[in-house]
DNA sequence: ACCATATTGTTCGATATCGAACATATGGAG
DNA sequence: CTCCATATGTTCGATATCGAACAATATGGT
């Protein structure tokens, strides 16, 4: 079997993603899904007060999924919603203090979850790999827009 | 934000996986899911006549999901099931000619789907990145067993 | 040989995600 | 200003996945 190199790479990426996601999912507090964590993380890192669509696009899910995720986060008191003053259709998502705290806790859990494998891949290696993957991601993103 | 390097790497991997999966999902023939394609691919590459659990473990899904996937493949006439002569509990999965043909077609579709981004990552770069990711995958696999 | 334990494939209930469709709101073309 | 295409958030129906639990079979220790 000589599949194209990129094919093999994506296959490996797919497996790693699945393993890492499952591992994180089990480590997170009861009821806090990876998808929730991803949104909290995004809001902390990129800033809150963003619309649902914008967040959805950033984390690669469709709008209905984001509606669901945000409703769960709101029910937990981790985010609040406000009407967008500039757009009557939009809602803006804001982190609550509890939301920021939950994100901190989840990050600590995530780091602990990957600690056992951290020794197998050095920071230097990540430094080599990461730029290539970023380029790959950018290319996939561009290809998506072209469809 | 200075997250640990491995954390950033896994985050990037997660995004790439999602983009690539969505892209492939849309390109595949109606009703043929990525999960189905993964199983067909596995059977061709690693050999058929394997049990459900064995396939499930290899492609990182739980047994109920594999039961579902195999039933769909069987309904499409892409695989057949036989009782394991050595184990009264087991079933062995065999590819049909139609299954092999469907796999060939799906591989061609998958290659076409990633062709637009193939130019952005050279084979040499894949050669550099792949060993690191394989090591990461192996480490995650080991960590899973340790739980 | 027997019984406890593990394994296999399955069913069941819960949940997340998706695509399609909808109501509402925006904004540009005429 | 009016009207139509577009965008936003939501609801709905379908589907895949998971964890738990189950029946049937294997396996290993005594």
Short mmCIF file of C-alpha atoms (C1' of nucleotides) in Angstrom, two decimals:
data_model
loop_
_atom_site.label_atom_id
_atom_site.label_comp_id
_atom_site.label_asym_id
_atom_site.label_seq_id
_atom_site.Cartn_x
_atom_site.Cartn_y
_atom_site.Cartn_z
CA UNK A 1 0.00 0.00 0.00
CA UNK A 2 1.64 3.26 -1.01
CA UNK A 3 -0.92 5.90 -0.22
CA UNK A 4 0.03 9.51 -0.89
CA UNK A 5 2.06 11.02 1.97
CA UNK A 6 -0.60 13.56 2.85
CA UNK A 7 -3.16 10.78 3.05
CA UNK A 8 -1.04 8.93 5.56
CA UNK A 9 -0.48 12.09 7.53
CA UNK A 10 -4.18 12.87 7.78
CA UNK A 11 -4.86 9.32 8.82
CA UNK A 12 -2.37 9.62 11.66
CA UNK A 13 -3.85 12.96 12.65
CA UNK A 14 -7.29 11.44 12.76
CA UNK A 15 -6.18 8.71 15.13
CA UNK A 16 -4.34 11.10 17.42
CA UNK A 17 -7.33 13.39 17.56
CA UNK A 18 -9.59 10.55 18.56
CA UNK A 19 -7.26 9.28 21.25
CA UNK A 20 -6.67 12.75 22.67
CA UNK A 21 -10.34 13.67 22.60
CA UNK A 22 -11.42 10.50 24.36
CA UNK A 23 -8.74 10.96 26.94
CA UNK A 24 -9.73 14.54 27.64
CA UNK A 25 -13.43 13.74 27.63
CA UNK A 26 -12.96 11.25 30.44
CA UNK A 27 -10.83 13.61 32.48
CA UNK A 28 -13.15 16.62 32.35
CA UNK A 29 -15.73 17.21 35.12
CA UNK A 30 -19.05 15.42 34.80
CA UNK A 31 -21.18 17.01 32.10
CA UNK A 32 -18.50 19.30 30.71
CA UNK A 33 -17.89 18.09 27.18
CA UNK A 34 -14.87 18.71 25.08
CA UNK A 35 -17.01 20.87 22.80
CA UNK A 36 -17.92 23.02 25.81
CA UNK A 37 -14.31 23.29 26.84
CA UNK A 38 -13.29 24.31 23.37
CA UNK A 39 -15.76 27.19 23.42
CA UNK A 40 -14.69 28.37 26.87
CA UNK A 41 -11.10 28.21 25.74
CA UNK A 42 -11.85 30.14 22.60
CA UNK A 43 -13.67 32.89 24.49
CA UNK A 44 -10.83 33.32 26.96
CA UNK A 45 -8.13 33.33 24.33
CA UNK A 46 -9.83 35.35 21.62
CA UNK A 47 -12.06 37.49 23.79
CA UNK A 48 -15.75 37.16 24.62
CA UNK A 49 -18.71 39.24 23.44
CA UNK A 50 -18.76 37.36 20.15
CA UNK A 51 -21.77 36.09 18.24
CA UNK A 52 -22.74 32.43 17.97
CA UNK A 53 -21.93 32.16 14.28
CA UNK A 54 -18.54 33.66 14.77
CA UNK A 55 -17.68 31.20 17.50
CA UNK A 56 -19.18 28.35 15.49
CA UNK A 57 -17.01 29.16 12.50
CA UNK A 58 -13.91 29.46 14.64
CA UNK A 59 -14.31 26.07 16.28
CA UNK A 60 -15.53 24.28 13.17
CA UNK A 61 -19.07 23.31 14.10
CA UNK A 62 -22.41 24.17 12.52
CA UNK A 63 -24.75 26.71 14.04
CA UNK A 64 -27.23 24.27 15.57
CA UNK A 65 -24.41 22.59 17.45
CA UNK A 66 -23.28 25.93 18.78
CA UNK A 67 -26.80 26.82 19.87
CA UNK A 68 -26.83 23.57 21.81
CA UNK A 69 -23.39 24.10 23.34
CA UNK A 70 -24.11 27.68 24.38
CA UNK A 71 -27.42 26.66 25.94
CA UNK A 72 -25.62 24.07 28.03
CA UNK A 73 -22.96 26.56 29.08
CA UNK A 74 -25.61 29.12 29.95
CA UNK A 75 -27.56 26.57 32.01
CA UNK A 76 -24.36 25.94 33.94
CA UNK A 77 -23.89 29.64 34.51
CA UNK A 78 -20.61 29.71 32.63
CA UNK A 79 -21.71 32.23 30.02
CA UNK A 80 -24.41 34.88 29.65
CA UNK A 81 -26.12 36.04 26.51
CA UNK A 82 -26.97 39.59 25.49
CA UNK A 83 -28.72 40.94 22.45
CA UNK A 84 -26.32 42.46 19.96
CA UNK A 85 -27.02 46.22 20.08
CA UNK A 86 -25.87 46.55 16.48
CA UNK A 87 -27.78 43.62 15.03
CA UNK A 88 -31.25 42.64 16.08
CA UNK A 89 -30.71 39.06 15.02
CA UNK A 90 -27.49 38.47 16.90
CA UNK A 91 -26.68 37.40 20.43
CA UNK A 92 -23.36 38.05 22.08
CA UNK A 93 -21.76 35.50 24.39
CA UNK A 94 -19.99 36.68 27.52
CA UNK A 95 -18.02 34.66 30.04
CA UNK A 96 -19.08 34.79 33.67
CA UNK A 97 -16.50 34.63 36.46
CA UNK A 98 -17.62 31.04 36.96
CA UNK A 99 -16.98 30.44 33.29
CA UNK A 100 -13.44 31.75 33.52
CA UNK A 101 -12.83 29.66 36.62
CA UNK A 102 -14.20 26.57 34.92
CA UNK A 103 -11.90 27.21 31.99
CA UNK A 104 -8.87 27.49 34.28
CA UNK A 105 -9.80 24.25 35.98
CA UNK A 106 -10.38 22.51 32.66
CA UNK A 107 -7.03 23.68 31.31
CA UNK A 108 -5.31 22.27 34.38
CA UNK A 109 -7.15 18.98 33.88
CA UNK A 110 -6.25 18.91 30.23
CA UNK A 111 -2.61 19.53 30.96
CA UNK A 112 -2.61 16.77 33.55
CA UNK A 113 -4.26 14.45 31.04
CA UNK A 114 -1.55 14.96 28.45
CA UNK A 115 1.31 15.07 30.95
CA UNK A 116 2.00 11.32 30.65
CA UNK A 117 2.74 11.70 26.94
CA UNK A 118 4.49 15.05 27.12
CA UNK A 119 7.84 13.35 27.63
CA UNK A 120 7.57 11.55 24.31
CA UNK A 121 7.46 14.67 22.18
CA UNK A 122 9.89 17.47 22.95
CA UNK A 123 9.11 21.15 22.69
CA UNK A 124 11.70 21.36 19.94
CA UNK A 125 9.91 18.71 17.92
CA UNK A 126 6.64 20.52 18.37
CA UNK A 127 8.40 23.61 17.11
CA UNK A 128 9.30 21.77 13.95
CA UNK A 129 5.93 20.13 13.41
CA UNK A 130 3.64 22.97 14.28
CA UNK A 131 4.45 25.32 11.38
CA UNK A 132 3.76 22.56 8.88
CA UNK A 133 0.44 21.73 10.48
CA UNK A 134 -0.54 25.37 10.60
CA UNK A 135 0.11 25.59 6.91
CA UNK A 136 -1.94 22.47 6.33
CA UNK A 137 -4.76 23.90 8.36
CA UNK A 138 -4.66 27.15 6.44
CA UNK A 139 -4.74 25.24 3.15
CA UNK A 140 -7.74 23.19 4.26
CA UNK A 141 -9.47 26.35 5.39
CA UNK A 142 -8.90 27.97 2.04
CA UNK A 143 -10.09 24.88 0.19
CA UNK A 144 -13.28 24.92 2.24
CA UNK A 145 -14.06 28.45 1.22
CA UNK A 146 -13.56 27.57 -2.41
CA UNK A 147 -16.30 24.97 -2.45
CA UNK B 1 -1.56 32.82 26.35
CA UNK B 2 1.37 30.46 26.69
CA UNK B 3 -0.15 27.04 26.68
CA UNK B 4 2.21 24.07 26.76
CA UNK B 5 3.56 23.20 23.31
CA UNK B 6 1.89 19.81 23.23
CA UNK B 7 -1.41 21.44 24.08
CA UNK B 8 -1.11 23.79 21.13
CA UNK B 9 -0.14 20.92 18.89
CA UNK B 10 -3.14 18.83 19.86
CA UNK B 11 -5.38 21.80 19.35
CA UNK B 12 -4.09 22.25 15.82
CA UNK B 13 -4.47 18.54 15.16
CA UNK B 14 -8.06 18.67 16.33
CA UNK B 15 -8.90 21.47 13.92
CA UNK B 16 -7.20 19.78 10.99
CA UNK B 17 -9.00 16.53 11.72
CA UNK B 18 -12.34 18.28 11.74
CA UNK B 19 -11.70 20.13 8.50
CA UNK B 20 -10.40 17.05 6.73
CA UNK B 21 -13.24 14.85 7.98
CA UNK B 22 -15.93 17.28 6.91
CA UNK B 23 -14.31 17.68 3.54
CA UNK B 24 -14.11 13.94 2.99
CA UNK B 25 -17.62 13.33 4.31
CA UNK B 26 -19.07 15.65 1.69
CA UNK B 27 -17.06 14.11 -1.11
CA UNK B 28 -17.94 10.47 -0.41
CA UNK B 29 -20.90 8.83 -2.17
CA UNK B 30 -24.32 9.31 -0.62
CA UNK B 31 -24.67 7.22 2.52
CA UNK B 32 -21.04 6.15 2.75
CA UNK B 33 -19.75 7.71 5.95
CA UNK B 34 -16.17 8.36 6.84
CA UNK B 35 -16.47 5.72 9.54
CA UNK B 36 -17.50 3.21 6.88
CA UNK B 37 -14.64 4.22 4.64
CA UNK B 38 -12.18 3.84 7.51
CA UNK B 39 -13.31 0.26 8.08
CA UNK B 40 -13.14 -0.65 4.39
CA UNK B 41 -9.70 0.87 4.23
CA UNK B 42 -8.56 -1.00 7.29
CA UNK B 43 -9.80 -4.33 5.94
CA UNK B 44 -8.04 -3.84 2.62
CA UNK B 45 -4.79 -2.70 4.15
CA UNK B 46 -4.59 -5.05 7.11
CA UNK B 47 -6.51 -7.99 5.69
CA UNK B 48 -10.09 -9.07 6.21
CA UNK B 49 -11.50 -12.01 8.16
CA UNK B 50 -11.08 -10.07 11.40
CA UNK B 51 -13.48 -9.88 14.32
CA UNK B 52 -15.57 -6.81 15.18
CA UNK B 53 -13.68 -6.05 18.38
CA UNK B 54 -10.38 -6.24 16.65
CA UNK B 55 -11.47 -3.79 13.98
CA UNK B 56 -13.09 -1.56 16.58
CA UNK B 57 -9.90 -1.33 18.58
CA UNK B 58 -7.84 -0.62 15.50
CA UNK B 59 -9.97 2.28 14.35
CA UNK B 60 -10.62 3.71 17.81
CA UNK B 61 -14.35 3.27 18.22
CA UNK B 62 -16.38 1.36 20.80
CA UNK B 63 -18.00 -1.95 20.01
CA UNK B 64 -21.57 -0.70 19.60
CA UNK B 65 -20.39 1.76 16.97
CA UNK B 66 -18.66 -1.03 15.10
CA UNK B 67 -21.78 -3.19 15.23
CA UNK B 68 -23.66 -0.31 13.66
CA UNK B 69 -21.02 0.35 11.00
CA UNK B 70 -20.70 -3.30 10.01
CA UNK B 71 -24.47 -3.67 9.74
CA UNK B 72 -24.57 -0.71 7.37
CA UNK B 73 -21.73 -2.12 5.29
CA UNK B 74 -23.41 -5.51 5.19
CA UNK B 75 -26.71 -3.98 4.11
CA UNK B 76 -24.83 -2.34 1.25
CA UNK B 77 -23.30 -5.66 0.29
CA UNK B 78 -19.77 -4.41 0.92
CA UNK B 79 -18.91 -6.99 3.56
CA UNK B 80 -20.17 -10.40 4.62
CA UNK B 81 -20.14 -11.93 8.08
CA UNK B 82 -19.24 -15.47 9.06
CA UNK B 83 -19.22 -17.17 12.41
CA UNK B 84 -15.72 -17.56 13.78
CA UNK B 85 -14.98 -21.30 13.63
CA UNK B 86 -12.62 -20.97 16.58
CA UNK B 87 -14.82 -18.85 18.82
CA UNK B 88 -18.56 -19.30 19.12
CA UNK B 89 -19.00 -15.68 20.19
CA UNK B 90 -17.12 -14.10 17.36
CA UNK B 91 -18.02 -13.01 13.85
CA UNK B 92 -15.50 -12.51 11.11
CA UNK B 93 -15.83 -9.69 8.61
CA UNK B 94 -14.97 -10.33 4.97
CA UNK B 95 -14.85 -7.90 2.10
CA UNK B 96 -16.98 -8.61 -0.95
CA UNK B 97 -15.77 -7.70 -4.44
CA UNK B 98 -18.19 -4.80 -4.27
CA UNK B 99 -16.58 -3.79 -1.00
CA UNK B 100 -13.12 -3.73 -2.54
CA UNK B 101 -14.42 -1.77 -5.49
CA UNK B 102 -16.13 0.72 -3.19
CA UNK B 103 -12.90 1.14 -1.29
CA UNK B 104 -10.97 1.84 -4.47
CA UNK B 105 -13.51 4.41 -5.52
CA UNK B 106 -13.50 6.01 -2.08
CA UNK B 107 -9.71 6.22 -2.03
CA UNK B 108 -9.77 7.97 -5.38
CA UNK B 109 -12.38 10.40 -4.07
CA UNK B 110 -10.38 11.00 -0.92
CA UNK B 111 -7.24 11.71 -2.91
CA UNK B 112 -9.12 14.11 -5.13
CA UNK B 113 -10.54 15.81 -2.05
CA UNK B 114 -7.12 16.49 -0.58
CA UNK B 115 -5.45 17.27 -3.88
CA UNK B 116 -6.10 21.03 -3.59
CA UNK B 117 -4.06 21.19 -0.38
CA UNK B 118 -1.39 18.69 -1.38
CA UNK B 119 0.72 21.45 -2.85
CA UNK B 120 0.96 23.24 0.46
CA UNK B 121 2.73 20.45 2.28
CA UNK B 122 5.60 18.70 0.56
CA UNK B 123 6.35 15.01 0.82
CA UNK B 124 9.60 15.93 2.52
CA UNK B 125 7.77 17.86 5.18
CA UNK B 126 5.43 14.97 5.75
CA UNK B 127 8.51 12.81 6.14
CA UNK B 128 9.70 15.07 8.93
CA UNK B 129 6.35 15.42 10.67
CA UNK B 130 5.11 11.86 10.44
CA UNK B 131 7.65 10.17 12.74
CA UNK B 132 6.90 12.66 15.49
CA UNK B 133 3.18 12.11 15.17
CA UNK B 134 3.62 8.36 15.15
CA UNK B 135 5.52 8.62 18.38
CA UNK B 136 2.80 10.83 19.83
CA UNK B 137 0.17 8.33 18.77
CA UNK B 138 2.10 5.49 20.34
CA UNK B 139 2.44 7.43 23.58
CA UNK B 140 -1.29 8.17 23.69
CA UNK B 141 -2.01 4.53 23.00
CA UNK B 142 0.20 3.47 25.85
CA UNK B 143 -1.33 6.01 28.19
CA UNK B 144 -4.78 4.69 27.33
CA UNK B 145 -3.83 1.20 28.33
CA UNK B 146 -2.45 2.46 31.62
CA UNK B 147 -5.74 3.89 32.76
"C1'" DA C 1 -15.10 -31.13 35.99
"C1'" DC C 2 -16.71 -26.83 37.91
"C1'" DC C 3 -17.37 -22.27 38.80
"C1'" DA C 4 -15.88 -17.46 38.62
"C1'" DT C 5 -14.32 -14.18 35.46
"C1'" DA C 6 -13.52 -12.22 31.00
"C1'" DT C 7 -14.83 -11.55 26.20
"C1'" DT C 8 -17.92 -10.99 22.11
"C1'" DG C 9 -21.55 -8.97 19.85
"C1'" DT C 10 -25.77 -6.75 20.69
"C1'" DT C 11 -29.55 -3.82 22.56
"C1'" DC C 12 -30.95 0.21 24.99
"C1'" DG C 13 -31.15 5.06 26.49
"C1'" DA C 14 -28.93 9.42 26.26
"C1'" DT C 15 -26.56 12.92 23.77
"C1'" DA C 16 -24.11 15.62 20.17
"C1'" DT C 17 -23.92 16.71 15.57
"C1'" DC C 18 -25.58 17.52 11.10
"C1'" DG C 19 -28.66 19.29 7.11
"C1'" DA C 20 -32.98 21.39 6.11
"C1'" DA C 21 -36.28 24.55 7.11
"C1'" DC C 22 -38.16 28.50 9.59
"C1'" DA C 23 -38.91 33.32 11.62
"C1'" DT C 24 -36.71 37.47 12.24
"C1'" DA C 25 -33.73 41.08 10.97
"C1'" DT C 26 -30.38 43.36 7.81
"C1'" DG C 27 -29.01 45.63 3.69
"C1'" DG C 28 -28.53 46.59 -1.02
"C1'" DA C 29 -30.89 47.32 -5.79
"C1'" DG C 30 -34.27 49.47 -8.11
"C1'" DC D 1 -39.28 53.57 0.14
"C1'" DT D 2 -39.98 48.79 -1.40
"C1'" DC D 3 -38.55 44.37 -2.24
"C1'" DC D 4 -35.63 40.55 -2.41
"C1'" DA D 5 -31.42 38.17 -1.25
"C1'" DT D 6 -28.73 37.21 2.70
"C1'" DA D 7 -27.45 36.38 7.65
"C1'" DT D 8 -28.65 34.91 12.47
"C1'" DG D 9 -30.32 31.92 15.80
"C1'" DT D 10 -33.46 28.23 16.49
"C1'" DT D 11 -36.28 24.02 15.84
"C1'" DC D 12 -36.85 19.58 13.82
"C1'" DG D 13 -35.77 14.92 12.15
"C1'" DA D 14 -32.19 11.69 11.27
"C1'" DT D 15 -28.00 9.48 12.51
"C1'" DA D 16 -23.65 8.16 14.84
"C1'" DT D 17 -21.48 7.54 18.97
"C1'" DC D 18 -21.04 6.45 23.69
"C1'" DG D 19 -21.64 3.96 28.35
"C1'" DA D 20 -24.22 0.49 30.65
"C1'" DA D 21 -26.22 -3.75 30.66
"C1'" DC D 22 -27.28 -8.31 28.70
"C1'" DA D 23 -26.97 -13.21 26.73
"C1'" DA D 24 -23.89 -16.46 24.94
"C1'" DT D 25 -19.45 -18.34 24.90
"C1'" DA D 26 -14.43 -18.97 26.51
"C1'" DT D 27 -10.94 -19.34 29.68
"C1'" DG D 28 -8.44 -20.25 33.84
"C1'" DG D 29 -7.86 -21.61 38.52
"C1'" DT D 30 -8.95 -25.02 41.83
#
